[in-house]
Each structure stands twice: as structure tokens, then as C-alpha cells.
PDB file of C-alpha atoms in Angstrom:
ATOM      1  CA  UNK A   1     179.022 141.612 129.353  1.00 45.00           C
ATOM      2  CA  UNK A   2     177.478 139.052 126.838  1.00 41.00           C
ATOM      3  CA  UNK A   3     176.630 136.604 129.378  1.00 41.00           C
ATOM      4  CA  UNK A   4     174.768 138.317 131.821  1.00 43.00           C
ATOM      5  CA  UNK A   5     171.699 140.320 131.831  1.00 48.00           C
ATOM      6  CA  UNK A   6     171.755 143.868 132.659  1.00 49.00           C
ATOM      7  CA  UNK A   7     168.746 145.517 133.922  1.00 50.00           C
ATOM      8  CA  UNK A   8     168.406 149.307 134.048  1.00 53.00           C
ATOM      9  CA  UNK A   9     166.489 151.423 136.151  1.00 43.00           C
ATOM     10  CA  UNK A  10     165.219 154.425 136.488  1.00 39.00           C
ATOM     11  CA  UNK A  11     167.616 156.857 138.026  1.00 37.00           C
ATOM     12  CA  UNK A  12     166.955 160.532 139.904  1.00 38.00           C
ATOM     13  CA  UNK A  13     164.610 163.294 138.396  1.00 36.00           C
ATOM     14  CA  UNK A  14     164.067 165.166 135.683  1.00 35.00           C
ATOM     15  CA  UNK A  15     166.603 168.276 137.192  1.00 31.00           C
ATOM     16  CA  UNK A  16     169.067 165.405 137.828  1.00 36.00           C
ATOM     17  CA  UNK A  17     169.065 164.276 134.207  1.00 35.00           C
ATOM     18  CA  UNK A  18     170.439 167.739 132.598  1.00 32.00           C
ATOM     19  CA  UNK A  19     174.336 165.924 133.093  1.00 36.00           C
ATOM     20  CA  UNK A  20     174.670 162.776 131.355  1.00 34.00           C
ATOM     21  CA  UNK A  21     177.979 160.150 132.372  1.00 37.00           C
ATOM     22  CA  UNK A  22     178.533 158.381 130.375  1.00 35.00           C
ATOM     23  CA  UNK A  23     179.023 154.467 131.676  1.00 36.00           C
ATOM     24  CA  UNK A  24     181.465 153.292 129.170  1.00 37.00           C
ATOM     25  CA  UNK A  25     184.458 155.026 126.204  1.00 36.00           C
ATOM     26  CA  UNK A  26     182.444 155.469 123.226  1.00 35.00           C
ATOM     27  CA  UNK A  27     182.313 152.818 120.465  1.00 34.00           C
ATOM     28  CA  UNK A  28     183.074 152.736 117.006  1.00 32.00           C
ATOM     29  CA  UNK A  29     180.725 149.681 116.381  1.00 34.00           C
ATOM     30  CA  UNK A  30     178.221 149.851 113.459  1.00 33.00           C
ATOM     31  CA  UNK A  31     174.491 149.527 113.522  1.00 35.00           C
ATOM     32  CA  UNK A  32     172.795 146.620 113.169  1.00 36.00           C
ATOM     33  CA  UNK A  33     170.002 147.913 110.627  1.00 36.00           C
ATOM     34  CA  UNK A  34     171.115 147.884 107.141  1.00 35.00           C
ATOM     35  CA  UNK A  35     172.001 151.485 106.726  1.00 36.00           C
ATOM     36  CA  UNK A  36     174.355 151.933 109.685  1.00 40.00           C
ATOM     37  CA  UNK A  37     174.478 153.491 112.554  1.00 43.00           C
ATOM     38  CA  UNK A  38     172.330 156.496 113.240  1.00 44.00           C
ATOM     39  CA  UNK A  39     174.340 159.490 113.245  1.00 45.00           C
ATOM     40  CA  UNK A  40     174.178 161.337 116.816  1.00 47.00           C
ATOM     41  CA  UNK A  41     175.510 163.998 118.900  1.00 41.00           C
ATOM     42  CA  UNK A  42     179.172 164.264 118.781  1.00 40.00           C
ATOM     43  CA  UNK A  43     180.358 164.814 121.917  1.00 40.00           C
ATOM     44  CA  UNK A  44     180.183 161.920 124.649  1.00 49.00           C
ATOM     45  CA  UNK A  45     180.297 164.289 127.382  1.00 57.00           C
ATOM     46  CA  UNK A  46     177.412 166.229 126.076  1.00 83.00           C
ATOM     47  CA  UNK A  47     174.109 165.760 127.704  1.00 86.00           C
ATOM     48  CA  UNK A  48     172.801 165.765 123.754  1.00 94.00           C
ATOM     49  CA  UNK A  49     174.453 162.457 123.053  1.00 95.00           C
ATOM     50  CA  UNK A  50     172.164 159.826 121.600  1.00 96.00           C
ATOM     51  CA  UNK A  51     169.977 162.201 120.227  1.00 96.00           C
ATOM     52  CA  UNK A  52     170.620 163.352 115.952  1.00 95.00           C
ATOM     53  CA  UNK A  53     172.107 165.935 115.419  1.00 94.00           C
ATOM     54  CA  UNK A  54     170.351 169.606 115.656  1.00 93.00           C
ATOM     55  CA  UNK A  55     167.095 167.419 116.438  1.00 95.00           C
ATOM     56  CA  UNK A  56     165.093 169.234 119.380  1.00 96.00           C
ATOM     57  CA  UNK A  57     165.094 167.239 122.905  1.00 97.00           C
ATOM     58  CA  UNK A  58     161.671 167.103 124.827  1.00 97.00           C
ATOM     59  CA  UNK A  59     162.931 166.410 127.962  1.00 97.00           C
ATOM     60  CA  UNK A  60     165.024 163.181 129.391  1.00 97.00           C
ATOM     61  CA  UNK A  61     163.081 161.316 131.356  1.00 98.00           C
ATOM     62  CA  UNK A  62     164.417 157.818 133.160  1.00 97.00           C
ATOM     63  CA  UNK A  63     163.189 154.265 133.049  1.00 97.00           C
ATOM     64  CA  UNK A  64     159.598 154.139 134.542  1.00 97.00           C
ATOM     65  CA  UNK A  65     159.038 158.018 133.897  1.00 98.00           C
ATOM     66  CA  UNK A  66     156.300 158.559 131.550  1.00 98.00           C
ATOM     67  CA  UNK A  67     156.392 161.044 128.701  1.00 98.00           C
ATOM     68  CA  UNK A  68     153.806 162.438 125.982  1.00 97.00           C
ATOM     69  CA  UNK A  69     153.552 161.797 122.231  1.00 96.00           C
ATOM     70  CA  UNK A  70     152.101 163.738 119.989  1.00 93.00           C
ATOM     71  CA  UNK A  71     151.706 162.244 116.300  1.00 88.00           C
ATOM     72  CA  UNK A  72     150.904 164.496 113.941  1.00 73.00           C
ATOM     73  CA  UNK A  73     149.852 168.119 113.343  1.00 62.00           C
ATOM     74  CA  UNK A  74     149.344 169.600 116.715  1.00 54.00           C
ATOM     75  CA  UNK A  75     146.491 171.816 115.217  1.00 58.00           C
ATOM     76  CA  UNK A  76     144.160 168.750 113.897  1.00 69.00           C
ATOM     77  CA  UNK A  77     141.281 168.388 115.836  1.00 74.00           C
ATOM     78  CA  UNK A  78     142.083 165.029 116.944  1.00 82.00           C
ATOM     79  CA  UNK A  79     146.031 164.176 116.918  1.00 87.00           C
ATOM     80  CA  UNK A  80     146.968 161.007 118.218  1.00 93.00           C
ATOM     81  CA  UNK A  81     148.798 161.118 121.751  1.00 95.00           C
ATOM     82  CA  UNK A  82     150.406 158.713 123.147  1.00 97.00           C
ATOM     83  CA  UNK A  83     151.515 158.232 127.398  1.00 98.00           C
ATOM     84  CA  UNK A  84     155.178 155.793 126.561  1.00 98.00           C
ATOM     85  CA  UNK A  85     156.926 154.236 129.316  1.00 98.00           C
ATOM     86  CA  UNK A  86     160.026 152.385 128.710  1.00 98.00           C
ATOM     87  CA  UNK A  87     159.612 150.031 131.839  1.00 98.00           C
ATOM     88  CA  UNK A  88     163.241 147.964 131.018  1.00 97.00           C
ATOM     89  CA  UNK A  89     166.492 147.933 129.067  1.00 98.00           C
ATOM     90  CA  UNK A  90     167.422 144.181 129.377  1.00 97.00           C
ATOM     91  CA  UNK A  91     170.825 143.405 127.494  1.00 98.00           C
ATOM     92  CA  UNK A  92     173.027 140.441 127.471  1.00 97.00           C
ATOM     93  CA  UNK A  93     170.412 137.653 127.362  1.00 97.00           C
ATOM     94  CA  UNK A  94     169.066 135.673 125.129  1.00 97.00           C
ATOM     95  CA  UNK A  95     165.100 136.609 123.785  1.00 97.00           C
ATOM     96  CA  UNK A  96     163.079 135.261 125.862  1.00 97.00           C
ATOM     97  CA  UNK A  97     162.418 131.708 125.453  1.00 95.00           C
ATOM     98  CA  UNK A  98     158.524 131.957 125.778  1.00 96.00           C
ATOM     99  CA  UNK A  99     158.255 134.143 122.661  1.00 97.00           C
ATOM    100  CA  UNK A 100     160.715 132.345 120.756  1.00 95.00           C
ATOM    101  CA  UNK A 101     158.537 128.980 120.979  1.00 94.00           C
ATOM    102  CA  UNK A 102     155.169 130.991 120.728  1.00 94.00           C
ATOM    103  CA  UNK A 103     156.995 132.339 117.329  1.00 93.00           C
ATOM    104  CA  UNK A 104     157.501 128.272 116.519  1.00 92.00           C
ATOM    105  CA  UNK A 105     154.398 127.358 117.179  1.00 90.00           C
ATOM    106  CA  UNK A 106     152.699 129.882 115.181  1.00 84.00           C
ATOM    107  CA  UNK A 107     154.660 128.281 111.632  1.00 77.00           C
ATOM    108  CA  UNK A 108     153.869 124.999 113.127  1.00 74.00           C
ATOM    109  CA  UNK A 109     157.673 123.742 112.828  1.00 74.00           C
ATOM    110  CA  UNK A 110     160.722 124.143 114.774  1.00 74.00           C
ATOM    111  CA  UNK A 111     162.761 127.687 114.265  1.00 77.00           C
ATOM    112  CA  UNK A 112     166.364 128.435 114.847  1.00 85.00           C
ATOM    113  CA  UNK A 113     166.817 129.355 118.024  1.00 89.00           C
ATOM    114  CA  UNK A 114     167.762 133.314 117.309  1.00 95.00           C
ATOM    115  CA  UNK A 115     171.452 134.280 117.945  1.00 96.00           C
ATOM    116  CA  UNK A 116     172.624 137.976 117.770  1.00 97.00           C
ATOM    117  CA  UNK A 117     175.414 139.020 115.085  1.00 97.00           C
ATOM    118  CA  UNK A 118     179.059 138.207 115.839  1.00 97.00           C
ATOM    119  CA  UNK A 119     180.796 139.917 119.038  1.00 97.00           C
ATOM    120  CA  UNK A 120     177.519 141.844 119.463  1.00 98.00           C
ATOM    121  CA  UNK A 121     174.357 141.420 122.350  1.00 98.00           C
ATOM    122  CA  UNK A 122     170.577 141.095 122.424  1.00 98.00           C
ATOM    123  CA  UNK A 123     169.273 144.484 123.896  1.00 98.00           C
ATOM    124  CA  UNK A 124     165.556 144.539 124.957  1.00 98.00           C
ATOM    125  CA  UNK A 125     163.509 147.658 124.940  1.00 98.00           C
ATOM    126  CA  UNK A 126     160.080 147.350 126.729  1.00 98.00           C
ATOM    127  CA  UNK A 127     157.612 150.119 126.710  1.00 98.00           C
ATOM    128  CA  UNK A 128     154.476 150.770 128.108  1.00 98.00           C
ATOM    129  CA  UNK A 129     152.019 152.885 125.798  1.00 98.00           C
ATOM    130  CA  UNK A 130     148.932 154.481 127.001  1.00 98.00           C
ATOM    131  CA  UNK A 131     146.669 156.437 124.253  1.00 97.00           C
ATOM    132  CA  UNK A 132     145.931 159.372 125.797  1.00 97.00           C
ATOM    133  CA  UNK A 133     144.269 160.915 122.497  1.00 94.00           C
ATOM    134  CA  UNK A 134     140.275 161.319 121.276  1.00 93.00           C
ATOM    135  CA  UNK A 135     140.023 158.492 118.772  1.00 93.00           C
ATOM    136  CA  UNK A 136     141.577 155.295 117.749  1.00 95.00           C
ATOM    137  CA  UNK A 137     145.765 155.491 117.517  1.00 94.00           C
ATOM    138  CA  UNK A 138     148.387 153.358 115.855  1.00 95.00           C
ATOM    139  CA  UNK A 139     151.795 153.417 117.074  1.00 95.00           C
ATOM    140  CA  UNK A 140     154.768 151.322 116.880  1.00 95.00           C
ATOM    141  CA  UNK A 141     158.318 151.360 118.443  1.00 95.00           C
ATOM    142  CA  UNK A 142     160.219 150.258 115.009  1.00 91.00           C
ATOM    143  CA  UNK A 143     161.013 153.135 113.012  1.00 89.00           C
ATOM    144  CA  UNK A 144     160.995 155.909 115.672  1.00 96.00           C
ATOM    145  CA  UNK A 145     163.480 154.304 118.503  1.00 97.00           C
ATOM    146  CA  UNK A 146     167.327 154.657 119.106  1.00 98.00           C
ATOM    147  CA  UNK A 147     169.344 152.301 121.377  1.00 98.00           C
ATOM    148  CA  UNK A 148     172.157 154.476 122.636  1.00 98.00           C
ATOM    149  CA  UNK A 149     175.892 153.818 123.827  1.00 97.00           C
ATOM    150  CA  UNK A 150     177.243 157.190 124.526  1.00 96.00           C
ATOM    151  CA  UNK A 151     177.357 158.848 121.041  1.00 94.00           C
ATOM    152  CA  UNK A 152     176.419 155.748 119.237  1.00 97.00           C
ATOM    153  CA  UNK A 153     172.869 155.000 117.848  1.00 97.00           C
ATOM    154  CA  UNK A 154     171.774 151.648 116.678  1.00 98.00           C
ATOM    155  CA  UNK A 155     168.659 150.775 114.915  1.00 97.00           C
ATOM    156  CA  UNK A 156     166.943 147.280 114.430  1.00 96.00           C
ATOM    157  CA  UNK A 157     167.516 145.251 111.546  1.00 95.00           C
ATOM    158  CA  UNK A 158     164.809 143.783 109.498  1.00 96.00           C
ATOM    159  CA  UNK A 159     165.973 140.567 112.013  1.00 95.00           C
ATOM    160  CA  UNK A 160     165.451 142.196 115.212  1.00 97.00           C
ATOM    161  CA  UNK A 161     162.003 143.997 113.471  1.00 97.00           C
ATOM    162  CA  UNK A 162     160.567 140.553 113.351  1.00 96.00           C
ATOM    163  CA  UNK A 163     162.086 139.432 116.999  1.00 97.00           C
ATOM    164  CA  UNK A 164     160.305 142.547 117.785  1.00 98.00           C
ATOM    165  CA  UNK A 165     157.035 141.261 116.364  1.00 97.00           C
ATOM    166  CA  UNK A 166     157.049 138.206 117.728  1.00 97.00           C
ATOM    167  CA  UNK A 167     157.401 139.514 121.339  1.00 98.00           C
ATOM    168  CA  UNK A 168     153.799 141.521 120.247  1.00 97.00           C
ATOM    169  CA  UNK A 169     152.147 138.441 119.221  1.00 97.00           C
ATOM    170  CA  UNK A 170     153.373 136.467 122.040  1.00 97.00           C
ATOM    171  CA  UNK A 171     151.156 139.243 124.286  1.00 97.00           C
ATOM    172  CA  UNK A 172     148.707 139.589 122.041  1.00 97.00           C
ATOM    173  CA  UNK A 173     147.901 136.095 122.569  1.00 96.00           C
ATOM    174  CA  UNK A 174     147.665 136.689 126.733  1.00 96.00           C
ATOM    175  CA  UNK A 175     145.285 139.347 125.904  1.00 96.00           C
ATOM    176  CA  UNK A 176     147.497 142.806 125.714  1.00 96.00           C
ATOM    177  CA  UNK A 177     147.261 144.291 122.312  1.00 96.00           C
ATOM    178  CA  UNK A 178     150.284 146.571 121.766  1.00 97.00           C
ATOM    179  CA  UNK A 179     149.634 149.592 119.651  1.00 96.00           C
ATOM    180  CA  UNK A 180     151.062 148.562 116.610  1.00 95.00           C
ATOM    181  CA  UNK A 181     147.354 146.571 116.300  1.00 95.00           C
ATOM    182  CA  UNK A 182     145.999 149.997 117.319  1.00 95.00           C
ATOM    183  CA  UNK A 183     144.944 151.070 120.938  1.00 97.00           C
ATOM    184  CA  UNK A 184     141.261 153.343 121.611  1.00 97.00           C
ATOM    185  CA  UNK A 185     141.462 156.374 123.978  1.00 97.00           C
ATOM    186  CA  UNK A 186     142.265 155.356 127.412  1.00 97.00           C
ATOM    187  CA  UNK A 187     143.456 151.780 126.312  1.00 98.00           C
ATOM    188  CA  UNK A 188     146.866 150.593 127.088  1.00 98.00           C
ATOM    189  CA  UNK A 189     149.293 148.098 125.755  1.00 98.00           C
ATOM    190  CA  UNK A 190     152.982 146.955 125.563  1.00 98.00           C
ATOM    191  CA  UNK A 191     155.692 147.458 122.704  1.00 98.00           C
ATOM    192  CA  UNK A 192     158.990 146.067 121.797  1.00 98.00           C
ATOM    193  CA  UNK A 193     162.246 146.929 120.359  1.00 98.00           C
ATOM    194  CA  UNK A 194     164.927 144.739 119.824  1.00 98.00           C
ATOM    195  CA  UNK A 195     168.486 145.333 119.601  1.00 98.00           C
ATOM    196  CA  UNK A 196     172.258 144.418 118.333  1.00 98.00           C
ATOM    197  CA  UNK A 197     175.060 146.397 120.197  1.00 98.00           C
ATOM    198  CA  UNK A 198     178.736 145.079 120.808  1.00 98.00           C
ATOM    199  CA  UNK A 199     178.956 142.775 123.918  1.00 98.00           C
ATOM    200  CA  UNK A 200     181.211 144.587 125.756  1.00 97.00           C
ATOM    201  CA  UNK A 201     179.026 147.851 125.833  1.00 97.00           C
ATOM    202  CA  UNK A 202     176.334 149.154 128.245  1.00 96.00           C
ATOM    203  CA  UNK A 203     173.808 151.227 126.246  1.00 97.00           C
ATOM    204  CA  UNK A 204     173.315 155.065 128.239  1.00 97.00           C
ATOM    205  CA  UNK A 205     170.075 156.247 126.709  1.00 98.00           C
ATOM    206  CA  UNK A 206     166.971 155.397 124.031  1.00 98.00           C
ATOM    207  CA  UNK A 207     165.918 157.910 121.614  1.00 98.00           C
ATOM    208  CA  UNK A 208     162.470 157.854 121.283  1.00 98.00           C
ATOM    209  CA  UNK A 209     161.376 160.532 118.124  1.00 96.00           C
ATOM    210  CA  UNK A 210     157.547 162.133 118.970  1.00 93.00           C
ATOM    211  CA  UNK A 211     157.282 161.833 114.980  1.00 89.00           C
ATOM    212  CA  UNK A 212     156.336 158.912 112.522  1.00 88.00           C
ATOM    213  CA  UNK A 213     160.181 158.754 111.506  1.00 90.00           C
ATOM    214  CA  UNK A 214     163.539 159.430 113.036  1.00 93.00           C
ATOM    215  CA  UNK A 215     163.855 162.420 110.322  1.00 89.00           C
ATOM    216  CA  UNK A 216     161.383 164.412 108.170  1.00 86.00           C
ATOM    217  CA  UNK A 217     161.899 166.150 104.778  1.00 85.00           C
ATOM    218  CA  UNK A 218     162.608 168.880 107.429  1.00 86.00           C
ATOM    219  CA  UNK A 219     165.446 167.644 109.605  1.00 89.00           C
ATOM    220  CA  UNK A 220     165.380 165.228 112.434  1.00 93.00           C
ATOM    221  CA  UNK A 221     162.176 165.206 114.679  1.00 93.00           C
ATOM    222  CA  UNK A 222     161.934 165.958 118.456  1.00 95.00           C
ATOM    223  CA  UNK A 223     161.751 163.380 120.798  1.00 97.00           C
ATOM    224  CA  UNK A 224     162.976 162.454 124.414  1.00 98.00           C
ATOM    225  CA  UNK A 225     166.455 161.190 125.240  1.00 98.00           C
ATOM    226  CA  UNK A 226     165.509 158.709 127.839  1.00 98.00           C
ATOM    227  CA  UNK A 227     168.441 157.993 130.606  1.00 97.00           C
ATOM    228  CA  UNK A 228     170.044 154.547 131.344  1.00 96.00           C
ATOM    229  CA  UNK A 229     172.833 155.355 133.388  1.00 79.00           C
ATOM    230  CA  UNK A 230     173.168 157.561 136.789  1.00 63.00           C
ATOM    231  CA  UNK A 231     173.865 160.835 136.505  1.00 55.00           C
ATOM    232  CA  UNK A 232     175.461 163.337 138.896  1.00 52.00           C
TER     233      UNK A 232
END
């Protein structure tokens, strides 16, 4: 699958999504961030797959199905909340040759034209974040975002972290903040997470934890187990 694009869209409802299939056999490729792969649910044929272990699942929504964020103590007067979206998986393609001269022209020399690790693909994640809180809000997709083939979780590298960034300040500079530069009440904006998986694999969901961190001193946080593939 390295040389095409794959697109993925959204797929049923939210009572269609309890049964996960699983679109490809399950991997036993590595992460691309520096500590490994993520660890996640064991069993491919469970609906929990993608999601860490014992962590608690706030629903699965699909591509282009909005779910809620909320950062923080849920008793604070004001805790940030955050509408995300994630609008498109795009995998198999290189990053998108826009950004990567915007990135060029921003050191004011020519760049390497970025290339993912060997035998491995370019996945895009592109979300949609709406804060739907009482005050100001600062969010990014970096630290608290899965991509996920079957029961395999991959993480960006410091690489794809600055790949990432680069697609923000690309739309920055047409005029759409994302909420990593911090978003007020009612103000929306894109964010960005790029990905390494092996090029023969089709990722099935994103993890996306509702805390500042995949895991706390206390265990893995909640979050939503967001579905790529179609389910039955």
C-alpha cells in the first residue's frame, strides 16, 4: 500500500461501532516514537483493540463524528473542553508538498524533502477542534493520540512531532490557528498528527486519550477509540 493514498471515512453509527473487524492480520511492527510501540488491547478481535490496556473507552465514534474533551478536573469551575473531529486518516502519501516548502521557506534554505523510515508509510491524522469550554484552552494532538493497526499502537517520533508542526504553521499562516497556539470559547481550529506504520498495513482506529497524557500516575486515561474500518 505505500504508493497510494488511502482515505478513510466515516462508517455507520455509534450502535454499529460496538464490533470492530479488523481490516488486516495484526502486525508485529514497532513504533516509530523512541520508546516503542504503545502497548494495547490484546485481542484483535476485541472491540477494545487500540485502546491501553484496562484504560476506560468513552465511546467509538467514526471519522467526521464529533466527540467531547474534558481536560482536567471535572469539578474546577472552568475545565477546558474541547469538540475534536478527526475529519481524515490519509496514509500512503507523501506530506503534503505545500507544507513541506512553507517549512523551507520559513529557515530560508532548501530542506530534505521528508521520507518515512524504511518499509514503513506516512499516516496523516487531521482533526478538527472546537473549544467548547468558558475561558481560553490549549490543546495539542502530540502526546495524547494513538494510530492503530488492529492491536498495534504507534506514536510519533520527535520526526513526525515536527512534520506535525509544520502542517500547524503552514495554517496558521492562512489564518486557522490550531489549538496548540491556544483557541477562546467558541473558536475553532485544525490539528495534526503524523505517523510511521509498515507499508503494507491499513491502520483500524486512533486513540485519542481525554487526558494531558496517554497514562497518569494512576493508570492509562479514558479516551475514545475512533473507527477506521467498517464494521458489521
Amino acid at each position: 500500500m505505500s504508493s497510494r493514498g488511502s482515505t478513510f471515512a466515516a462508517f455507520g453509527t455509534a450502535v454499529a461501532l460496538l464490533t470492530l473487524t479488523a481490516c488486516s492480520s495484526a502486525t508485529t511492527g514497532t513504533a516509530s516514537g523512541p520508546a516503542g510501540a504503545v502497548p494495547v488491547a490484546v485481542a484483535t478481535s476485541s472491540p477494545d483493540a487500540g485502546a491501553p490496556p484496562g484504560a476506560e473507552i468513552l465511546g467509538r465514534p467514526g471519522v467526521g463524528e464529533p466527540f467531547t474533551l474534558t481536560i482536567g478536573a471535572t469539578d474546577t469551575a472552568r475545565p477546558d473542553k474541547f469538540e475534536v473531529t478527526v475529519e481524515e486518516v490519509r496514509c500512503g502519501e507523501p506530506l503534503d508538498p505545500a507544507v513541506v516548502a512553507h517549512a523551507a521557506e520559513s529557515v530560508g534554505e532548501p530542506t530534505p524533502t521528508p521520507t518515512p523510515e524504511g518499509g514503513k508509510q506516512y499516516c496523516v491524522v487531521a482533526l478538527e477542534v472546537l473549544n467548547v469550554g468558558r475561558s481560553e484552552a490549549i490543546w495539542s494532538a502530540g502526546d495524547v493520540v494513538t494510530l492503530n493497526v488492529d492491536d498495534t499502537a504507534y506514536s510519533q517520533s520527535l520526526a513526525d512531532a515536527d512534520h506535525a508542526y509544520d502542517y500547524r504553521q503552514y495554517w496558521y499562516s492562512k489564518g486557522k490557528a490550531a489549538p496548540s497556539f491556544g483557541l477562546n470559547p467558541g473558536s475553532t481550529g485544525p490539528d495534526f498528527g503524523i505517523f510511521q506504520i509498515p507499508a503494507d498495513d491499513e491502520p483500524t482506529t486512533v486513540w485519542v486519550s481525554s487526558g494531558t497524557s496517554l497514562e497518569s500516575f494512576d493508570g492509562p486515561e479514558p479516551g475514545y477509540l475512533v473507527q477506521l474500518t467498517p464494521t458489521d
